[in-house]
Amino acid sequence: MAALATRERAVAERPQAGRGAARLFEPGGVTLEDSILAVWADLVAEGRADCPVCGGSISADGGCPGCGSELR
């Protein structure tokens, strides 16, 4: 899983206030929420899961030793 930061959208690209803001996309695959909830479920059930940041092993009590990520 990866994330990408981009520049702020130009004023002309922003939804207009007062006009129903249309969704920019309809998720067709696995969302970030889906991924995190799956990791959380594995942590609760097994005490460990694949780290959503680096792919290492994240544990319920110590986080990920590879990248330092934690789910709380």
PDB file of C-alpha atoms in Angstrom:
ATOM      1  CA  MET A   1       0.000   0.000   0.000  1.00  0.00           C
ATOM      2  CA  ALA A   2       1.347   3.458  -0.801  1.00  0.00           C
ATOM      3  CA  ALA A   3       0.276   7.069  -0.341  1.00  0.00           C
ATOM      4  CA  LEU A   4       1.017  10.043  -2.541  1.00  0.00           C
ATOM      5  CA  ALA A   5       0.971  13.685  -1.508  1.00  0.00           C
ATOM      6  CA  THR A   6       0.150  16.179  -4.204  1.00  0.00           C
ATOM      7  CA  ARG A   7      -0.056  19.920  -4.439  1.00  0.00           C
ATOM      8  CA  GLU A   8      -3.193  21.710  -3.307  1.00  0.00           C
ATOM      9  CA  ARG A   9      -5.886  21.892  -5.978  1.00  0.00           C
ATOM     10  CA  ALA A  10      -6.261  25.186  -7.821  1.00  0.00           C
ATOM     11  CA  VAL A  11      -9.185  27.394  -6.822  1.00  0.00           C
ATOM     12  CA  ALA A  12     -11.006  26.622 -10.090  1.00  0.00           C
ATOM     13  CA  GLU A  13     -10.839  22.889  -9.343  1.00  0.00           C
ATOM     14  CA  ARG A  14     -12.422  23.139  -5.881  1.00  0.00           C
ATOM     15  CA  PRO A  15     -16.124  22.404  -5.397  1.00  0.00           C
ATOM     16  CA  GLN A  16     -18.250  25.538  -5.181  1.00  0.00           C
ATOM     17  CA  ALA A  17     -19.911  26.305  -1.840  1.00  0.00           C
ATOM     18  CA  GLY A  18     -23.672  25.971  -1.958  1.00  0.00           C
ATOM     19  CA  ARG A  19     -23.584  23.621  -4.930  1.00  0.00           C
ATOM     20  CA  GLY A  20     -23.855  19.936  -4.182  1.00  0.00           C
ATOM     21  CA  ALA A  21     -20.255  18.784  -4.160  1.00  0.00           C
ATOM     22  CA  ALA A  22     -20.001  15.696  -6.363  1.00  0.00           C
ATOM     23  CA  ARG A  23     -17.833  12.837  -5.217  1.00  0.00           C
ATOM     24  CA  LEU A  24     -14.500  12.854  -6.955  1.00  0.00           C
ATOM     25  CA  PHE A  25     -14.439   9.085  -7.213  1.00  0.00           C
ATOM     26  CA  GLU A  26     -16.346   5.999  -6.233  1.00  0.00           C
ATOM     27  CA  PRO A  27     -13.993   3.463  -4.692  1.00  0.00           C
ATOM     28  CA  GLY A  28     -14.025   0.364  -6.832  1.00  0.00           C
ATOM     29  CA  GLY A  29     -11.484  -1.583  -4.847  1.00  0.00           C
ATOM     30  CA  VAL A  30     -10.140  -1.784  -1.336  1.00  0.00           C
ATOM     31  CA  THR A  31     -10.207   1.561   0.470  1.00  0.00           C
ATOM     32  CA  LEU A  32      -7.766   2.770   3.125  1.00  0.00           C
ATOM     33  CA  GLU A  33     -10.521   2.231   5.688  1.00  0.00           C
ATOM     34  CA  ASP A  34     -10.980  -1.370   4.527  1.00  0.00           C
ATOM     35  CA  SER A  35      -7.228  -1.998   4.810  1.00  0.00           C
ATOM     36  CA  ILE A  36      -6.906  -0.547   8.313  1.00  0.00           C
ATOM     37  CA  LEU A  37      -9.997  -2.393   9.561  1.00  0.00           C
ATOM     38  CA  ALA A  38      -8.561  -5.677   8.245  1.00  0.00           C
ATOM     39  CA  VAL A  39      -5.253  -5.027  10.043  1.00  0.00           C
ATOM     40  CA  TRP A  40      -7.141  -4.127  13.219  1.00  0.00           C
ATOM     41  CA  ALA A  41      -9.190  -7.354  12.998  1.00  0.00           C
ATOM     42  CA  ASP A  42      -6.000  -9.425  12.589  1.00  0.00           C
ATOM     43  CA  LEU A  43      -4.409  -7.664  15.555  1.00  0.00           C
ATOM     44  CA  VAL A  44      -7.424  -8.430  17.749  1.00  0.00           C
ATOM     45  CA  ALA A  45      -7.731 -12.048  16.590  1.00  0.00           C
ATOM     46  CA  GLU A  46      -4.079 -13.052  16.311  1.00  0.00           C
ATOM     47  CA  GLY A  47      -2.055 -10.384  18.133  1.00  0.00           C
ATOM     48  CA  ARG A  48      -0.107  -9.597  14.946  1.00  0.00           C
ATOM     49  CA  ALA A  49      -0.747  -8.480  11.364  1.00  0.00           C
ATOM     50  CA  ASP A  50       1.033  -7.258   8.257  1.00  0.00           C
ATOM     51  CA  CYS A  51       2.017  -3.615   8.719  1.00  0.00           C
ATOM     52  CA  PRO A  52      -0.081  -1.410   6.406  1.00  0.00           C
ATOM     53  CA  VAL A  53       2.839   1.005   5.995  1.00  0.00           C
ATOM     54  CA  CYS A  54       5.901  -1.134   5.288  1.00  0.00           C
ATOM     55  CA  GLY A  55       4.569  -4.695   5.011  1.00  0.00           C
ATOM     56  CA  GLY A  56       6.536  -5.891   8.033  1.00  0.00           C
ATOM     57  CA  SER A  57       4.954  -7.483  11.086  1.00  0.00           C
ATOM     58  CA  ILE A  58       2.977  -5.235  13.426  1.00  0.00           C
ATOM     59  CA  SER A  59       1.992  -6.461  16.889  1.00  0.00           C
ATOM     60  CA  ALA A  60      -0.821  -5.339  19.154  1.00  0.00           C
ATOM     61  CA  ASP A  61       1.514  -4.493  22.007  1.00  0.00           C
ATOM     62  CA  GLY A  62       4.572  -3.055  20.284  1.00  0.00           C
ATOM     63  CA  GLY A  63       3.681  -1.721  16.857  1.00  0.00           C
ATOM     64  CA  CYS A  64       5.930  -2.294  13.875  1.00  0.00           C
ATOM     65  CA  PRO A  65       9.662  -2.579  14.599  1.00  0.00           C
ATOM     66  CA  GLY A  66      10.450  -1.953  10.913  1.00  0.00           C
ATOM     67  CA  CYS A  67       8.891   1.504  10.535  1.00  0.00           C
ATOM     68  CA  GLY A  68       7.570   2.431  13.985  1.00  0.00           C
ATOM     69  CA  SER A  69       3.889   2.525  12.976  1.00  0.00           C
ATOM     70  CA  GLU A  70       1.271   1.866  15.640  1.00  0.00           C
ATOM     71  CA  LEU A  71      -2.492   1.351  15.596  1.00  0.00           C
ATOM     72  CA  ARG A  72      -4.240   2.550  18.742  1.00  0.00           C
TER      73      ARG A  72
END
